[in-house]
Short mmCIF file of C-alpha atoms and ligand atoms in Angstrom, two decimals:
data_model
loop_
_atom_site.label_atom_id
_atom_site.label_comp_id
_atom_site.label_asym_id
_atom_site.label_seq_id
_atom_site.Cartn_x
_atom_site.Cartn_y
_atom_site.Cartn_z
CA UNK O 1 0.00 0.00 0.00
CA UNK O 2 1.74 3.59 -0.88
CA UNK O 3 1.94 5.67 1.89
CA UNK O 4 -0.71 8.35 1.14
CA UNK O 5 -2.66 10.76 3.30
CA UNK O 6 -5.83 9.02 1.88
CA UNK O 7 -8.45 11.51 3.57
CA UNK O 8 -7.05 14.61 1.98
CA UNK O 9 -6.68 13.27 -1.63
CA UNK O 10 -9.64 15.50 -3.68
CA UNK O 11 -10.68 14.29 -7.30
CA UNK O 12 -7.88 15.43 -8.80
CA UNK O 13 -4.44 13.75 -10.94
CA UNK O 14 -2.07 11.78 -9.32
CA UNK O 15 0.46 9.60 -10.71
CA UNK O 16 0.28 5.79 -10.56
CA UNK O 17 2.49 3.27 -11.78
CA UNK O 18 0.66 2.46 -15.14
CA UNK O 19 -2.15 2.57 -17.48
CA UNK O 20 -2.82 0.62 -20.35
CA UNK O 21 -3.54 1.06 -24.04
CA UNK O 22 -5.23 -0.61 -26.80
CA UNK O 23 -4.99 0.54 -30.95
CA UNK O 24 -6.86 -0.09 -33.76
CA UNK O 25 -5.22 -0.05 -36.69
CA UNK O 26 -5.54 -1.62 -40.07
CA UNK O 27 -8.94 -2.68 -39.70
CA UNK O 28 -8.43 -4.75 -36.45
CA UNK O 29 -7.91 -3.74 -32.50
CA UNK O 30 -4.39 -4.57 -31.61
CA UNK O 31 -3.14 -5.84 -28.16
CA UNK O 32 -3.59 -4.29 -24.84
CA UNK O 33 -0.13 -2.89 -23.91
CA UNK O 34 0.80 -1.25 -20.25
CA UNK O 35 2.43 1.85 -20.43
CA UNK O 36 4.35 4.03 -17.51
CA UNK O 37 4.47 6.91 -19.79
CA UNK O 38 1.62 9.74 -18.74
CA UNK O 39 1.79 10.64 -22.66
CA UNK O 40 0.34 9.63 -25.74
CA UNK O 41 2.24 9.96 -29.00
CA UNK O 42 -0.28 11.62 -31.03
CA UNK O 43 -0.22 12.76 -35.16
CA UNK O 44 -0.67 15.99 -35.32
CA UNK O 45 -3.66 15.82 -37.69
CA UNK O 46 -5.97 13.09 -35.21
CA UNK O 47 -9.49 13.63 -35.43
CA UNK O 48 -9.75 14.04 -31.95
CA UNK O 49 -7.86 17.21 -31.64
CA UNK O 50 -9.46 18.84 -34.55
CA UNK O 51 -13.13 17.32 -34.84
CA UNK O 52 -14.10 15.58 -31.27
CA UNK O 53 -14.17 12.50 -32.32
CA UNK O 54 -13.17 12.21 -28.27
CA UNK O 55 -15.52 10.08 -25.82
CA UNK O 56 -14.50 8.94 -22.03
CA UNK O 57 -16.04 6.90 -19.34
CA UNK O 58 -15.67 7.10 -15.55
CA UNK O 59 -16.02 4.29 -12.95
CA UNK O 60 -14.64 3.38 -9.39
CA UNK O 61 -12.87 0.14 -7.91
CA UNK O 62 -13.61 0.00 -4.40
CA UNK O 63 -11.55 -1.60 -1.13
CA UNK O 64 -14.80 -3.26 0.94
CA UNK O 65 -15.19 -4.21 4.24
CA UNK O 66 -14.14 -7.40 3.94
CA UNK O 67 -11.03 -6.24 1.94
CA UNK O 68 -11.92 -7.56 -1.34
CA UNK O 69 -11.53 -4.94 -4.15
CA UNK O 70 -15.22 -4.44 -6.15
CA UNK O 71 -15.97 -2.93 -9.31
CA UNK O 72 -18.44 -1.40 -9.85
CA UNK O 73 -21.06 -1.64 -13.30
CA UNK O 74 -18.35 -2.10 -15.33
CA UNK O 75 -20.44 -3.67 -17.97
CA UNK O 76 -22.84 -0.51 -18.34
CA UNK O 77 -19.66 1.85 -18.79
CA UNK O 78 -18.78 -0.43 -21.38
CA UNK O 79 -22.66 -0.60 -23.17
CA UNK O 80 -22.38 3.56 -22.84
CA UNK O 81 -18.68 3.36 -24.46
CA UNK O 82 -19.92 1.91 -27.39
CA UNK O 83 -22.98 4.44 -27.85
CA UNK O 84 -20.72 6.95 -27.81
CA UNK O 85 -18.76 5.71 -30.22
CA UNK O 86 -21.79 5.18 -32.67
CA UNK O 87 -22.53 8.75 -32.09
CA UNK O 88 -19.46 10.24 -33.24
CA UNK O 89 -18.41 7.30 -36.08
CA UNK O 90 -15.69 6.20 -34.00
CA UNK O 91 -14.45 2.30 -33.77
CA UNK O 92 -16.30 0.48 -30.63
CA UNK O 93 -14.22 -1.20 -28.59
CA UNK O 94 -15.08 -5.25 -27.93
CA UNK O 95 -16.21 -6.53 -24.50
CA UNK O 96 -13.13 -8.49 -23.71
CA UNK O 97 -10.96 -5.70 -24.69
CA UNK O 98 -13.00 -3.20 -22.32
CA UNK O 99 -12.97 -5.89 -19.24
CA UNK O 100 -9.74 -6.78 -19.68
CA UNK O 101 -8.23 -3.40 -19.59
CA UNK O 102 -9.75 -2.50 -16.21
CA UNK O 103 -8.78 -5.60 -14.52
CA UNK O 104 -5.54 -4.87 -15.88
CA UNK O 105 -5.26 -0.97 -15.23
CA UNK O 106 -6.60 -2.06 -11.12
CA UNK O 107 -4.52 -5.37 -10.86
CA UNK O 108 -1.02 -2.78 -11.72
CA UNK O 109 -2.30 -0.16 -9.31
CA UNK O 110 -3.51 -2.06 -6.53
CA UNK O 111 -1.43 -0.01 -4.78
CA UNK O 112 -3.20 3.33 -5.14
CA UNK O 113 -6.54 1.52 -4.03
CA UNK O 114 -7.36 3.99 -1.06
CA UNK O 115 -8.08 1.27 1.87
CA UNK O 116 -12.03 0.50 3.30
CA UNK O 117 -13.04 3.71 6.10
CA UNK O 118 -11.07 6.60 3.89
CA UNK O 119 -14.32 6.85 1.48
CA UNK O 120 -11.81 6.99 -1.59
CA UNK O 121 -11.40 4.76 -4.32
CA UNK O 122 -9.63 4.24 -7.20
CA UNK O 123 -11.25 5.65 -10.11
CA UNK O 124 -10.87 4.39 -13.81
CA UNK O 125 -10.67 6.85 -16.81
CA UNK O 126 -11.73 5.13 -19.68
CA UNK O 127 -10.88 7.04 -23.27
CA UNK O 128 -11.48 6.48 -26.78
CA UNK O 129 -9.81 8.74 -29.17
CA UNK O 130 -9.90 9.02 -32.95
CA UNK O 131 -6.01 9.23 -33.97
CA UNK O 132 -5.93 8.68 -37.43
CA UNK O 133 -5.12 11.83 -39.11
CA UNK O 134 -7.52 13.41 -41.22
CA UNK O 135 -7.83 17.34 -42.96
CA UNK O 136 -11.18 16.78 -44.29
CA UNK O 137 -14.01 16.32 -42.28
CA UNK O 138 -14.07 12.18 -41.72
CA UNK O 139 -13.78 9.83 -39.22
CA UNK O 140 -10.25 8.75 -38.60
CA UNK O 141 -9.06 5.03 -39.57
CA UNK O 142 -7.15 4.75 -36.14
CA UNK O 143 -8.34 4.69 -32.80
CA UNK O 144 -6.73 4.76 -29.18
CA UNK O 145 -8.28 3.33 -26.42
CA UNK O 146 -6.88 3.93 -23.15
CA UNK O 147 -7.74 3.48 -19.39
CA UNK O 148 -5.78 5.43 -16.50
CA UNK O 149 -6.30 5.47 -12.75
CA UNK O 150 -6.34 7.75 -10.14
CA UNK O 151 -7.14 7.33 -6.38
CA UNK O 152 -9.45 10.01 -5.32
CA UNK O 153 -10.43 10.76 -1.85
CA UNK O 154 -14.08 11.48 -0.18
CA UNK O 155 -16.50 13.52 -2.50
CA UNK O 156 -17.59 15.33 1.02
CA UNK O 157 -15.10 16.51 3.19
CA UNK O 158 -17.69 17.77 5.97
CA UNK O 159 -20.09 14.87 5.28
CA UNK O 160 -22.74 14.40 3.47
CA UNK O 161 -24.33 18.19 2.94
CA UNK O 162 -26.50 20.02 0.55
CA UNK O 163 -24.84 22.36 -2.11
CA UNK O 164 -26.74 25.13 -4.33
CA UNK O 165 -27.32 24.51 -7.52
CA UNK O 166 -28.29 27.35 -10.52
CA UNK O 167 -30.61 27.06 -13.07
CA UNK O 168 -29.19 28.11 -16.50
CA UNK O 169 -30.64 28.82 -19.89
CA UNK O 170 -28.33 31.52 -21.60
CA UNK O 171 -26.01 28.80 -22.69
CA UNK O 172 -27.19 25.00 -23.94
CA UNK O 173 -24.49 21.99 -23.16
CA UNK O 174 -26.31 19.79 -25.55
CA UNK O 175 -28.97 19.75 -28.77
CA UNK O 176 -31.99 18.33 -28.46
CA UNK O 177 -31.00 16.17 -31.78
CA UNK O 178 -27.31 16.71 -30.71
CA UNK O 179 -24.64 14.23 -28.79
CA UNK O 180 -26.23 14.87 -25.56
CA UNK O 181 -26.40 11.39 -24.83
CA UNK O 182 -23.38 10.26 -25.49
CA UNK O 183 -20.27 11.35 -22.93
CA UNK O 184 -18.35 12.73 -25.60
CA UNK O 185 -15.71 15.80 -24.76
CA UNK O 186 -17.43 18.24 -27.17
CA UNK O 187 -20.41 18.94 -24.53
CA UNK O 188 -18.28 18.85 -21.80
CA UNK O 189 -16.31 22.03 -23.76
CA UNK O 190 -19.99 23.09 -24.49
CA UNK O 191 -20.84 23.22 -20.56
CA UNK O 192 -17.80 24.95 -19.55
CA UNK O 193 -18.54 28.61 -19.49
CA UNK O 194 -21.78 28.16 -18.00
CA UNK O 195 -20.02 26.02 -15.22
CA UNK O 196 -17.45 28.71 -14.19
CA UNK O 197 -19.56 31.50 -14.41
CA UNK O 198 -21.84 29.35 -11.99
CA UNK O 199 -18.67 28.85 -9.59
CA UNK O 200 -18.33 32.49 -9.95
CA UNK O 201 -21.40 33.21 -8.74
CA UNK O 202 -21.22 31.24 -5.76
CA UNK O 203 -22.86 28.12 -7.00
CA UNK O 204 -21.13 24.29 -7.06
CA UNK O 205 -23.88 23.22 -10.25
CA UNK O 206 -25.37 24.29 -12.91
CA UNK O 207 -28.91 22.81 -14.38
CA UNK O 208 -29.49 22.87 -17.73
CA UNK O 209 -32.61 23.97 -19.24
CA UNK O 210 -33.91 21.99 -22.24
CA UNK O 211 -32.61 23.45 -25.22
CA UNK O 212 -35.31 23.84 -27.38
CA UNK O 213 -38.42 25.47 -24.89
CA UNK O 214 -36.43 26.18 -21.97
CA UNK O 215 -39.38 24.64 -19.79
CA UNK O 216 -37.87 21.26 -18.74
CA UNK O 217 -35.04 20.41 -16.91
CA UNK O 218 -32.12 18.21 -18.66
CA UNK O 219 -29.37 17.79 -16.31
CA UNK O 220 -26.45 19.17 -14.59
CA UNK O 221 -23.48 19.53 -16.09
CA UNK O 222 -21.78 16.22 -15.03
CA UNK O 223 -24.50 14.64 -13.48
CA UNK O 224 -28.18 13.40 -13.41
CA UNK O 225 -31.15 15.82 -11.94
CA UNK O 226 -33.62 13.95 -9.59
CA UNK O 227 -36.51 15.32 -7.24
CA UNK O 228 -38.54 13.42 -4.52
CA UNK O 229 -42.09 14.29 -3.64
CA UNK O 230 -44.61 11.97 -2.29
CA UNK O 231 -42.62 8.30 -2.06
CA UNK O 232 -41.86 9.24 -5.36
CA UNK O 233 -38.28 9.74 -7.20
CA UNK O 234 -38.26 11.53 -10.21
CA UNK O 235 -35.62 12.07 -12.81
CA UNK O 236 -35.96 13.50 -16.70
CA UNK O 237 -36.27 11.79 -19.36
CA UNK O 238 -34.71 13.73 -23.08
CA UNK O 239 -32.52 12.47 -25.70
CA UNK O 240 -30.14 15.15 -24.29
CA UNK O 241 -29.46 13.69 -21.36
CA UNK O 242 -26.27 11.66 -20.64
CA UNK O 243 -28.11 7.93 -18.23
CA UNK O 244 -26.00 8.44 -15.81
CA UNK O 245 -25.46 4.31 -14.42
CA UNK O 246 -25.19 5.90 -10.70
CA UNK O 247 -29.04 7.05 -11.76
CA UNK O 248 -29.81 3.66 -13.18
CA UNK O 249 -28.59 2.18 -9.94
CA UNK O 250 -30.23 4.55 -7.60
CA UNK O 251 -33.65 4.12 -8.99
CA UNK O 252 -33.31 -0.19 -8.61
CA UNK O 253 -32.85 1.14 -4.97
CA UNK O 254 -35.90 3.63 -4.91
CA UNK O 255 -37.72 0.69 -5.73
CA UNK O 256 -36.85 -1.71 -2.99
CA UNK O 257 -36.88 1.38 -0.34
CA UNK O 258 -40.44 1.41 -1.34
CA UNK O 259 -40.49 4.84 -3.47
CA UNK O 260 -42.13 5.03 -6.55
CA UNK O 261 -39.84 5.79 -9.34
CA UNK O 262 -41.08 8.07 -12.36
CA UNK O 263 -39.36 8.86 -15.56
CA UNK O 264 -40.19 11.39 -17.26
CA UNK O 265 -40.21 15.25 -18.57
CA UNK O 266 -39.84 17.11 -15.57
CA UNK O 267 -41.01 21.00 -15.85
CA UNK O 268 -38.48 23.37 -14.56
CA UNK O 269 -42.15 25.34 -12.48
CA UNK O 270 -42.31 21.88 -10.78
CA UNK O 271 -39.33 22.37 -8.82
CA UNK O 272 -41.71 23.97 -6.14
CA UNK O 273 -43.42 20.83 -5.05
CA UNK O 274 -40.00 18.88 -4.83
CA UNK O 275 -39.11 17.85 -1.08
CA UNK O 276 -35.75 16.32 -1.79
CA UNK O 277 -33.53 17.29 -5.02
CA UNK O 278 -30.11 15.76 -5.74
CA UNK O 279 -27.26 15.22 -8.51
CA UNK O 280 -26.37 12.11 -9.41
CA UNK O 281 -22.94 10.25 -10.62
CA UNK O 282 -19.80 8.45 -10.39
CA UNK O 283 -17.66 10.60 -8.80
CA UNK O 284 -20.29 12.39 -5.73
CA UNK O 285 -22.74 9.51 -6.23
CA UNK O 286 -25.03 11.85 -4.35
CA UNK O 287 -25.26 15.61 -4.42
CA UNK O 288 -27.69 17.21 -2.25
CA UNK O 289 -28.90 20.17 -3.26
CA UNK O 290 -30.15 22.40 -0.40
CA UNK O 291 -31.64 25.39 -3.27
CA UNK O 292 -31.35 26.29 -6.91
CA UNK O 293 -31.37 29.44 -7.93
CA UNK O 294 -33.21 30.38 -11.98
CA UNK O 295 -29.89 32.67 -12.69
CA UNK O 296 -33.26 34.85 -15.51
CA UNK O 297 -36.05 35.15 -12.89
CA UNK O 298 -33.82 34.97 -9.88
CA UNK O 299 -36.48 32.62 -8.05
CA UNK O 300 -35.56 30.52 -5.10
CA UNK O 301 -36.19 27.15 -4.67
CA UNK O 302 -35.27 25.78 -1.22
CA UNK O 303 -35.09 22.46 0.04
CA UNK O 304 -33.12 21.92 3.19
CA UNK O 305 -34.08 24.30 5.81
CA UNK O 306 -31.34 23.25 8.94
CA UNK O 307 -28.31 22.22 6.20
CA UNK O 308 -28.90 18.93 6.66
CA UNK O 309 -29.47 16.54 3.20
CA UNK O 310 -33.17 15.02 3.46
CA UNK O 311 -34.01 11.33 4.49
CA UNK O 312 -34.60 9.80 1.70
CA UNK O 313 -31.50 11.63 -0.18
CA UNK O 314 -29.39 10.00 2.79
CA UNK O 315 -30.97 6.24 2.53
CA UNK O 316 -30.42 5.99 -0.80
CA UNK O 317 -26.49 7.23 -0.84
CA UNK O 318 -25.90 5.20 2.12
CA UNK O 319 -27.43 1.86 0.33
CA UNK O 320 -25.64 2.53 -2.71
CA UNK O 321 -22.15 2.97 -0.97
CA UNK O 322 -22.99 0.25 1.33
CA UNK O 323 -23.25 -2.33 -1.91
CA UNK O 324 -19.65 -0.41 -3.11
CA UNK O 325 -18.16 -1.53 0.01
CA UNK O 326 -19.39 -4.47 0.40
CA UNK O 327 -21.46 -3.49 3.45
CA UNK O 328 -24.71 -4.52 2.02
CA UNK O 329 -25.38 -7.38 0.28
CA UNK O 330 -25.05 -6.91 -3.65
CA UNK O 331 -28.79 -8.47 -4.40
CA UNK O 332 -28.61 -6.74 -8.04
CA UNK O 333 -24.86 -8.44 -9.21
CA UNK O 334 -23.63 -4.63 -9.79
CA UNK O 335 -20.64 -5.48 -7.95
CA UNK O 336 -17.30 -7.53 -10.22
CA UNK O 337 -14.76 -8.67 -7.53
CA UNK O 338 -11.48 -8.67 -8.77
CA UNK O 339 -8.30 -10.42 -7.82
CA UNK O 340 -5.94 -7.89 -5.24
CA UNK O 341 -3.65 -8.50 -2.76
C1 PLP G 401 -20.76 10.91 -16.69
C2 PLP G 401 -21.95 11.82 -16.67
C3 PLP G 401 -22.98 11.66 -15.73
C4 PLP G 401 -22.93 10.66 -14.61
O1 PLP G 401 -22.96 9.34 -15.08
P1 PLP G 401 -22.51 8.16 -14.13
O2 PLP G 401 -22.55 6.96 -14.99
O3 PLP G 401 -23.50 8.09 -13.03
O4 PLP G 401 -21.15 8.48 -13.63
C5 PLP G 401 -24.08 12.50 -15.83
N1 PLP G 401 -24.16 13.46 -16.78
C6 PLP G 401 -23.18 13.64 -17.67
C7 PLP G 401 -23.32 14.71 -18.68
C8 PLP G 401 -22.04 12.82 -17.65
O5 PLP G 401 -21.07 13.02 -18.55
#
């Protein structure tokens, strides 16, 4: 185990000893190869540098209770990997290829794999780059796929709390025809300015407004929108939205809590009758958000009244954790175990 101040690490870079790499070239995906280099040779002319032909995944390997390392929903990051792909013409990568490179990339950094009670984990960065050159406007014949890890530390620092959130609809991250669905670079550039200017203004996220009426809510920038109200959880449904898996996997657990579990279009004027809201993904797994502000009207929506996140917002973050750790029993097989010392 490296000796690392586990507590303090944020979710940030830090060097480990490798990551691994995959090409395809010549019509057929070569073998995975493990790299200490943090570079990638890359042509000058790649597609992904001039025409975002540039997709990435996240997910987290996780130290349980009982020591075994778990990972989590690897499959689905896969399934997504290959939409995004389709949506920007760029090579898929196989199954095999995908699983093999994460057990691969967390086998050679077992290391970095914070231990159980620090709330880290090790996190995986999937990528899939076009890196065939190209001037015209084509897909590139050559693709890089690549997976890195980084150990990041505790989303919340001071537990578990609420954060405000602002509504925006000056700037659009995604089309409603557009590649909103797939986690491609190009809306994360898209999402930026709307993002800082948030952070500027004393917010930590920024909702975005449907593109084309403004009325409904998509998403936050790097995460899923859900409300509760009534035993029920709610969450949008748009083809702009990126399905978040932690989503996916929170709603399973809505269920079997006993909530109902609706999705749908959600109006931005419904906001008022939500008791709970949240974000939702990999990296926080749970953000509560205690109000959001509409940055046009300047109304106030307010949720947690004493700073505290709300029950339900708390039950499900602590059963999906608890089936990350191997606390709670994994009764929906999201968990792969893989071999570490
Ligand atoms: C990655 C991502 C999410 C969260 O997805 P998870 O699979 O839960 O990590 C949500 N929205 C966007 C736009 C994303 O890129």
């Amino acid at each position: 185990m490296k000796n690392i101040d586990w507590k303090s690490l944020t979710f940030g870079y830090v060097k480990t000893n490798y990551n691994v790499r995959c090409y395809y070239r010549d019509g057929k995906w070569g073998t995975l190869e493990i790299s200490s280099s943090e570079d990638i040779p890359m042509h000058i002319a790649a597609t992904c540098l001039h025409y975002g032909q540039a997709a990435f995944e996240g997910l987290k390997a996780y130290r349980g209770k009982d020591n075994k390392v778990r990972l989590f929903r690897w499959e689905e990051n896969w399934k997504r990997l290959q939409l995004s792909a389709e949506t920007v013409l760029m090579q898929p990568v196989p199954r095999d290829i995908f699983e093999q490179a994460c057990r691969l990339v967390v086998q050679l950094n077992q290391e970095f794999i914070p231990p159980y009670g620090t709330g880290g984990s090790l996190y995986l960065r999937p990528l899939l780059v076009g890196s065939g050159a190209r001037v015209g406007v084509h897909p590139a014949d050559e693709y890089l796929f690549a997976i890195f890890a980084v150990p990041v530390g505790p989303y919340f620092k001071e537990g578990f709390k609420p954060v405000k959130m602002q509504i925006v609809k000056d700037y659009d991250r995604a089309a409603p025809l557009g590649t909103g669905h797939a986690k491609v670079g190009g809306n994360y550039a898209a999402s930026l300015r709307a993002g800082e200017r948030a952070h500027d203004e004393g917010f930590s996220v920024t909702l975005f407004a449907d593109a084309k009426t403004k009325q409904f809510i998509d998403e936050a920038g790097p995460a899923n929108f859900f409300g509760i109200r009534n035993n029920t959880y709610i969450t949008p449904d748009s083809h702009s939205i990126l399905q978040s898996i932690t989503n996916m996997s929170l709603r399973q657990i809505a269920e079997e809590l006993g909530l109902k579990v609706e999705r749908r279009q959600v109006r931005i004027d419904e906001l008022d009758t939500f008791e709970e809201v949240g974000a939702c993904g990999t990296a926080a797994v749970i953000s509560p958000v205690g109000s959001i502000q509409d940055r046009e009207t300047g109304i106030l929506f307010q949720y947690s009244k004493n700073g505290e996140a709300g029950e339900w917002s708390k039950k499900l973050y602590n059963y999906l954790v608890g089936v990350q750790y191997g606390e709670i029993p994994d009764k929906f097989g999201w968990c792969t175990e893989l071999p570490c010392e």
